[in-house]
Structures are given as C-alpha cells and as structure tokens.
Amino acid sequence: MRVIITKDYDEMSRKAAEFIVKELKNKPDSILCLATGTTPVSTYKELVRLYKDKKVDFSKVSTFNLDEYYGLADDHPQSYHYFMNEHLFRHINLKKSNSMIPDGKVKDIEKYCFHYEWEIKQKGGIDLQLLGLGRDGHVGFNEPGSSLGSRTRLKTLTEETVEDNSRFFKKKDEVPRYVLTMGIGTIMEAKKILLLVSGENKAGVLQKVVEGPITSMVPASALQMHRNVILIADEAAASRLSRKDYYVYVEKMQERHEKGEI
Ligand code: GLP
C-alpha cells in the first residue's frame, strides 16, 4: 500500500482530485467507482472546479457507486443518488446513461445484485475505485464480519454506523437499517484503489487497516492484499501509524525520483 500523508483535509482532497484527473487523462473512458460520506465531498468539489476550468472531461467516463440505503427512493435527500447528483453529477458532463448506483427500491434483491455485478463486468471492470473508511473499519457498507470474498448484496448496518450516519437525518430512527453494498470481493477486483481518510476519529481504525492483521473484523484490512492501493490520509488520521516516518520518507524519495533527481 502506498501511503501519502497530507497536512490537512484540503490537501488530501486536492491530491485525490489531481490523482483522478491524471487517471482520466491516461484513460478518458475510465470506469470509476465512487463513494459517498463526508470524506470525498471536497474531492468532488475540486473535480467540479477542474472541470469548469476545462482541465478534465467526463464525457467518456462511466461510473458505478459503492452502495445505497435500502428503502430510500432516488430523490430522497439522504439517498446516495441524491448525494452524487448534488455533489458531482449535475455539475459535470458525465452522461446520465453512463452512471449506475444501486437501486434502493428494488424488489428482487438477489437478482438485482447479480445484475449490478454483471454490469461492472460488462463494462470491463473498475479502473479506479474511490473509498472512504467507516469508523468500524467498513468500506462501502461492508460491516465487520463481512466475508472478505463478499459480492454485492443486502447488508444490515451496525449500531455504530447507524449512530455515525444519523447526523445526516432528522432523527436516528429515520436511518435505514439495511443497505445494498458492493462486497469486499467486488472492491478487490478494481484495478486501482484510492482510499481517503481524514480526521482524528479515524486514526485508530486506520492504524488497524494499514498495519494490523487482515481480518473480517476490520473489513478494510483486506486492502493489504491488493496490489495497487493508494491511501491519502491527513496528519490527524495518520497520527497513529507506527511506520509514519517511513511512509513520509518513501514519498519524499518518490518525489525526487519523479523530478529525475534520483
Ligand atoms: C458511509 C459510506 C462509506 C463511507 C463511510 C465513512 O457509511 N457507506 O462509503 O466511506 O460512511 O463516511 P465519512 O466519510 O462521512 O466518515
């Protein structure tokens, strides 16, 4: 895992957006898989800014999304459909027909989840997977105990996640208890993964994800088995990494290498 530590949230977001733009320059018809939550909000804002400055083009890009609350309609203000539209899609030139988010209102769940996986395969697989990190170590909505080989399916949220996500709803009771999420197995098939983590409240879990044992109790720890993960974490989130100095040193050497100094 490549570990990039930034001074703060803003720098993390800028670097993440730059990274995505670079990927799209190399492959304009990239298949992205996007995440929601507070963490990627400024990354999306920066992508919108770069789009308006004509630095990036989404006309050939396709997107999937990691997850959706089960039971919420697309136009519900807390649905991830609504989130993506508000923060990114309606501001850029991504074709509506090129984006797919799990449908929270679907009846035949099993058939739909199978179809979602099939759509990803049909497109040729995910080139770049964007991820945030839940406080209990989840990615997407793969809560602790999720099989590390899991595929897109219905999951039950933990009390901790319901509590964390209740900040977006009027009352905790309104937070859906069920979600549709891509599995850890699905995520692990992405060609590249960009994991974004910010804030001191994620420092403990991030240490386990990067340096702890691989376990379904910390589902994101499965990323240690992936060949191409780039973690961008701000100082606060990285504060408990025991090899922090080493990661910083490696990045400095990488920069020098890119400048042709070594
Ligand atoms: C949600 C999402 C995840 C996200 C996580 C962290 O539960 N399903 O994709 O990464 O929460 O959210 P935040 O970035 O708000 O801390």
Coordinates of N, CA and C in Angstrom, one line a residue, residues 117-257:
E117 N -23.4 -6.6 -10.5 CA -22.0 -7.2 -10.7 C -21.8 -7.5 -12.2
W118 N -22.8 -7.9 -12.9 CA -22.7 -8.2 -14.3 C -22.5 -6.9 -15.1
E119 N -23.1 -5.9 -14.7 CA -22.9 -4.6 -15.4 C -21.5 -4.1 -15.3
I120 N -20.9 -4.3 -14.1 CA -19.5 -3.9 -13.9 C -18.6 -4.7 -14.8
K121 N -18.9 -6.0 -14.9 CA -18.1 -6.9 -15.7 C -18.2 -6.5 -17.2
Q122 N -19.5 -6.3 -17.6 CA -19.8 -5.9 -19.0 C -18.9 -4.7 -19.4
K123 N -18.8 -3.7 -18.5 CA -18.0 -2.5 -18.8 C -16.5 -2.8 -18.9
G124 N -16.1 -3.9 -18.4 CA -14.7 -4.3 -18.4 C -14.0 -4.1 -17.1
G125 N -14.8 -4.0 -16.0 CA -14.3 -3.9 -14.6 C -13.9 -2.5 -14.3
I126 N -13.7 -2.3 -13.0 CA -13.5 -0.9 -12.4 C -12.0 -0.6 -12.6
D127 N -11.7 0.6 -13.2 CA -10.3 1.0 -13.3 C -9.9 1.7 -12.0
L128 N -10.7 2.5 -11.4 CA -10.3 3.2 -10.2 C -11.5 3.2 -9.2
Q129 N -11.2 2.7 -8.1 CA -12.2 2.6 -7.0 C -11.8 3.7 -5.9
L130 N -12.8 4.6 -5.7 CA -12.6 5.5 -4.6 C -13.3 5.0 -3.3
L131 N -12.5 5.1 -2.2 CA -13.1 4.6 -1.0 C -12.9 5.6 0.2
G132 N -13.9 5.7 1.1 CA -13.7 6.3 2.4 C -13.6 5.2 3.4
L133 N -13.6 5.5 4.6 CA -13.4 4.5 5.7 C -14.4 4.8 6.8
G134 N -15.2 3.7 7.2 CA -16.1 3.9 8.3 C -15.3 3.7 9.6
R135 N -15.8 4.3 10.7 CA -15.1 4.2 12.0 C -14.9 2.8 12.5
D136 N -15.8 1.9 12.0 CA -15.6 0.5 12.5 C -14.9 -0.4 11.4
G137 N -14.2 0.3 10.5 CA -13.4 -0.4 9.5 C -14.1 -0.8 8.3
H138 N -15.4 -0.3 8.1 CA -16.1 -0.7 6.9 C -15.6 0.1 5.7
V139 N -15.7 -0.5 4.5 CA -15.6 0.2 3.2 C -16.9 -0.2 2.5
G140 N -17.4 0.8 1.7 CA -18.8 0.6 1.2 C -19.6 0.5 2.4
F141 N -20.5 -0.5 2.5 CA -21.2 -0.7 3.8 C -20.9 -2.1 4.3
N142 N -19.6 -2.6 4.0 CA -19.2 -3.9 4.5 C -18.8 -3.8 5.9
E143 N -19.8 -4.1 6.8 CA -19.5 -4.0 8.2 C -18.7 -5.1 8.7
P144 N -18.1 -5.0 9.9 CA -17.2 -6.0 10.5 C -18.0 -7.4 10.4
G145 N -17.3 -8.4 10.0 CA -17.9 -9.7 9.9 C -18.2 -10.0 8.5
S146 N -18.1 -9.0 7.6 CA -18.4 -9.3 6.1 C -17.3 -10.2 5.6
S147 N -17.8 -11.1 4.8 CA -16.8 -12.0 4.2 C -15.8 -11.2 3.3
L148 N -14.6 -11.5 3.4 CA -13.6 -10.8 2.6 C -13.7 -11.2 1.1
G149 N -14.6 -12.2 0.8 CA -14.8 -12.5 -0.6 C -16.2 -12.1 -1.1
S150 N -16.9 -11.3 -0.2 CA -18.3 -10.9 -0.5 C -18.5 -10.2 -1.8
R151 N -19.8 -10.3 -2.3 CA -20.2 -9.6 -3.5 C -21.3 -8.7 -3.2
T152 N -21.8 -8.0 -4.2 CA -22.9 -7.0 -4.0 C -24.1 -7.7 -3.4
R153 N -24.6 -7.2 -2.3 CA -25.7 -7.8 -1.6 C -26.4 -6.9 -0.6
L154 N -27.4 -7.4 0.1 CA -28.1 -6.6 1.2 C -27.3 -6.8 2.5
K155 N -27.0 -5.7 3.2 CA -26.3 -5.8 4.5 C -27.1 -5.1 5.6
T156 N -26.9 -5.5 6.8 CA -27.5 -4.9 7.9 C -26.5 -4.0 8.6
L157 N -26.8 -2.7 8.9 CA -25.9 -1.8 9.4 C -25.6 -2.1 10.9
T158 N -24.4 -1.8 11.4 CA -24.2 -1.9 12.8 C -24.7 -0.7 13.5
E159 N -24.9 -0.8 14.8 CA -25.4 0.3 15.6 C -24.5 1.5 15.5
E160 N -23.2 1.3 15.4 CA -22.2 2.3 15.3 C -22.3 3.1 14.0
T161 N -22.6 2.4 12.9 CA -22.7 3.1 11.7 C -24.1 3.9 11.6
V162 N -25.1 3.3 12.2 CA -26.4 4.0 12.3 C -26.2 5.3 13.0
E163 N -25.5 5.2 14.2 CA -25.2 6.3 15.0 C -24.4 7.4 14.2
D164 N -23.3 7.0 13.6 CA -22.5 7.9 12.8 C -23.3 8.6 11.7
N165 N -24.1 7.8 11.0 CA -24.8 8.4 9.8 C -26.1 9.1 10.2
S166 N -26.5 9.0 11.5 CA -27.7 9.7 12.0 C -27.5 11.2 11.9
R167 N -26.3 11.7 11.8 CA -26.1 13.2 11.7 C -26.7 13.8 10.4
F168 N -26.9 12.9 9.5 CA -27.5 13.4 8.2 C -29.0 13.4 8.2
F169 N -29.6 12.7 9.2 CA -31.1 12.5 9.2 C -31.6 13.4 10.4
K170 N -32.9 13.7 10.3 CA -33.5 14.4 11.4 C -33.5 13.7 12.7
K171 N -33.8 12.4 12.6 CA -33.8 11.5 13.8 C -33.1 10.2 13.5
K172 N -32.5 9.6 14.6 CA -31.8 8.4 14.4 C -32.7 7.3 13.9
D173 N -34.0 7.3 14.3 CA -35.0 6.4 13.8 C -35.1 6.4 12.3
E174 N -34.8 7.5 11.7 CA -35.0 7.6 10.2 C -33.9 6.9 9.4
V175 N -32.8 6.6 10.1 CA -31.6 6.0 9.4 C -32.0 4.6 8.9
P176 N -32.0 4.3 7.6 CA -32.3 2.9 7.2 C -31.4 1.9 7.9
R177 N -31.9 0.7 8.2 CA -31.0 -0.3 8.9 C -30.4 -1.2 7.8
Y178 N -31.0 -1.2 6.6 CA -30.5 -2.1 5.6 C -29.9 -1.3 4.4
V179 N -28.9 -1.9 3.8 CA -28.3 -1.2 2.6 C -27.9 -2.2 1.5
L180 N -27.7 -1.7 0.3 CA -27.2 -2.5 -0.7 C -25.7 -2.1 -0.9
T181 N -24.8 -3.0 -0.8 CA -23.4 -2.6 -1.0 C -22.6 -3.6 -1.9
M182 N -21.7 -3.1 -2.6 CA -20.7 -3.9 -3.3 C -19.9 -4.7 -2.2
G183 N -19.5 -5.9 -2.5 CA -18.8 -6.6 -1.5 C -17.3 -6.3 -1.5
I184 N -16.6 -6.9 -0.5 CA -15.2 -6.7 -0.4 C -14.5 -7.4 -1.6
G185 N -15.1 -8.6 -2.0 CA -14.6 -9.3 -3.2 C -14.7 -8.4 -4.4
T186 N -15.9 -7.7 -4.5 CA -16.1 -6.9 -5.7 C -15.1 -5.7 -5.7
I187 N -14.9 -5.1 -4.6 CA -14.0 -4.0 -4.5 C -12.5 -4.4 -4.8
M188 N -12.2 -5.6 -4.3 CA -10.8 -6.0 -4.5 C -10.5 -6.3 -6.0
E189 N -11.5 -6.4 -6.9 CA -11.3 -6.6 -8.3 C -11.0 -5.4 -9.1
A190 N -11.1 -4.2 -8.4 CA -10.8 -2.9 -9.1 C -9.3 -2.9 -9.4
K191 N -8.9 -2.3 -10.5 CA -7.5 -2.3 -10.9 C -6.7 -1.4 -10.0
K192 N -7.3 -0.3 -9.6 CA -6.6 0.6 -8.6 C -7.6 1.1 -7.6
I193 N -7.1 1.3 -6.4 CA -8.0 1.7 -5.3 C -7.4 3.0 -4.6
L194 N -8.2 4.0 -4.5 CA -7.8 5.2 -3.8 C -8.6 5.4 -2.6
L195 N -7.9 5.2 -1.4 CA -8.6 5.3 -0.1 C -8.3 6.6 0.5
L196 N -9.4 7.3 0.9 CA -9.2 8.6 1.5 C -9.6 8.6 3.0
V197 N -8.8 9.1 3.9 CA -9.1 9.0 5.3 C -8.7 10.4 5.9
S198 N -9.7 10.9 6.7 CA -9.4 12.2 7.3 C -9.9 12.2 8.7
G199 N -9.2 12.9 9.6 CA -9.7 13.2 10.9 C -9.2 12.2 12.0
E200 N -9.1 12.8 13.2 CA -8.5 12.1 14.3 C -9.4 10.9 14.7
N201 N -10.7 11.0 14.5 CA -11.6 9.9 14.9 C -11.4 8.6 14.1
K202 N -10.6 8.8 13.0 CA -10.4 7.6 12.1 C -8.9 7.0 12.4
A203 N -8.2 7.7 13.3 CA -6.7 7.3 13.4 C -6.6 5.9 13.9
G204 N -7.4 5.5 14.9 CA -7.3 4.2 15.5 C -7.6 3.1 14.5
V205 N -8.7 3.3 13.8 CA -9.1 2.2 12.8 C -8.1 2.2 11.6
L206 N -7.6 3.4 11.2 CA -6.7 3.4 10.1 C -5.4 2.6 10.4
Q207 N -4.9 2.8 11.7 CA -3.8 2.0 12.0 C -4.0 0.5 11.9
K208 N -5.2 0.1 12.2 CA -5.5 -1.4 12.1 C -5.6 -1.8 10.6
V209 N -6.2 -0.9 9.8 CA -6.4 -1.2 8.4 C -5.0 -1.3 7.7
V210 N -4.1 -0.4 8.0 CA -2.8 -0.4 7.3 C -1.8 -1.4 7.9
E211 N -1.8 -1.4 9.3 CA -0.7 -2.2 9.9 C -1.1 -3.4 10.8
G212 N -2.4 -3.5 10.9 CA -2.9 -4.7 11.7 C -3.1 -5.9 10.9
P213 N -3.5 -7.0 11.5 CA -3.7 -8.2 10.8 C -4.9 -8.1 9.8
I214 N -4.9 -8.9 8.8 CA -6.0 -8.9 7.9 C -7.1 -9.8 8.5
T215 N -8.3 -9.1 8.7 CA -9.4 -9.8 9.4 C -10.7 -9.2 8.9
S216 N -11.7 -10.1 8.9 CA -13.1 -9.6 8.5 C -13.6 -8.7 9.6
M217 N -13.0 -8.7 10.8 CA -13.5 -7.8 11.8 C -13.1 -6.3 11.5
V218 N -12.1 -6.2 10.6 CA -11.8 -4.8 10.1 C -11.8 -5.0 8.6
P219 N -13.0 -5.0 7.9 CA -13.1 -5.3 6.5 C -12.1 -4.6 5.6
A220 N -11.8 -3.4 5.9 CA -10.8 -2.6 5.0 C -9.4 -3.2 5.1
S221 N -9.1 -4.0 6.1 CA -7.7 -4.6 6.2 C -7.5 -5.5 5.0
A222 N -8.5 -6.0 4.3 CA -8.4 -6.8 3.1 C -7.6 -6.1 2.0
L223 N -7.6 -4.7 2.1 CA -6.9 -3.9 1.1 C -5.4 -4.2 1.1
Q224 N -4.9 -4.7 2.2 CA -3.4 -5.1 2.3 C -3.1 -6.1 1.2
M225 N -4.1 -6.9 0.8 CA -3.9 -7.9 -0.2 C -4.0 -7.4 -1.7
H226 N -4.3 -6.2 -1.8 CA -4.5 -5.6 -3.2 C -3.2 -5.0 -3.7
R227 N -2.9 -5.2 -4.9 CA -1.5 -4.8 -5.5 C -1.4 -3.3 -5.7
N228 N -2.6 -2.6 -5.8 CA -2.4 -1.2 -6.2 C -3.4 -0.3 -5.4
V229 N -3.1 -0.1 -4.1 CA -3.9 0.8 -3.2 C -3.0 2.0 -2.9
I230 N -3.7 3.2 -3.1 CA -3.0 4.4 -2.7 C -3.9 5.0 -1.6
L231 N -3.3 5.1 -0.4 CA -4.0 5.8 0.7 C -3.6 7.2 0.8
I232 N -4.5 8.1 0.8 CA -4.2 9.5 1.1 C -4.9 9.8 2.4
A233 N -4.1 10.1 3.4 CA -4.6 10.4 4.8 C -4.1 11.7 5.3
D234 N -4.9 12.5 6.0 CA -4.4 13.7 6.5 C -3.6 13.4 7.8
E235 N -2.8 14.3 8.3 CA -2.0 14.2 9.5 C -2.8 13.6 10.7
A236 N -4.0 14.1 10.9 CA -4.8 13.7 12.0 C -5.1 12.2 11.9
A237 N -5.5 11.8 10.7 CA -5.9 10.3 10.6 C -4.7 9.4 10.6
A238 N -3.5 10.0 10.2 CA -2.3 9.2 10.1 C -1.6 9.2 11.4
S239 N -2.1 9.9 12.4 CA -1.3 10.1 13.6 C -0.9 8.9 14.4
R240 N -1.6 7.8 14.2 CA -1.3 6.6 15.0 C -0.6 5.5 14.2
L241 N -0.2 5.8 13.0 CA 0.5 4.8 12.2 C 1.9 4.7 12.7
S242 N 2.3 3.5 13.1 CA 3.6 3.3 13.7 C 4.8 3.5 12.7
R243 N 4.6 3.3 11.5 CA 5.6 3.5 10.5 C 5.5 4.8 9.7
K244 N 4.9 5.8 10.3 CA 4.6 7.0 9.7 C 5.9 7.7 9.0
D245 N 6.9 7.7 9.8 CA 8.2 8.4 9.3 C 8.7 7.7 8.0
Y246 N 8.5 6.4 8.0 CA 9.0 5.6 6.9 C 8.1 5.9 5.6
Y247 N 6.8 6.0 5.8 CA 5.9 6.3 4.7 C 6.3 7.7 4.1
V248 N 6.5 8.7 5.0 CA 6.9 10.0 4.6 C 8.2 10.0 3.8
Y249 N 9.1 9.3 4.3 CA 10.5 9.2 3.7 C 10.3 8.6 2.2
V250 N 9.5 7.5 2.1 CA 9.3 6.8 0.8 C 8.7 7.8 -0.2
E251 N 7.7 8.6 0.3 CA 7.1 9.6 -0.6 C 8.1 10.7 -1.0
K252 N 9.0 11.1 -0.1 CA 10.0 12.1 -0.5 C 10.9 11.6 -1.6
M253 N 11.3 10.3 -1.4 CA 12.1 9.7 -2.4 C 11.4 9.6 -3.7
Q254 N 10.1 9.3 -3.7 CA 9.3 9.1 -4.9 C 9.2 10.5 -5.6
E255 N 9.1 11.6 -4.8 CA 9.0 12.9 -5.5 C 10.3 13.2 -6.2
R256 N 11.4 12.9 -5.5 CA 12.8 13.2 -6.1 C 13.0 12.3 -7.3
H257 N 12.4 11.1 -7.3 CA 12.5 10.2 -8.4 C 11.7 10.8 -9.6

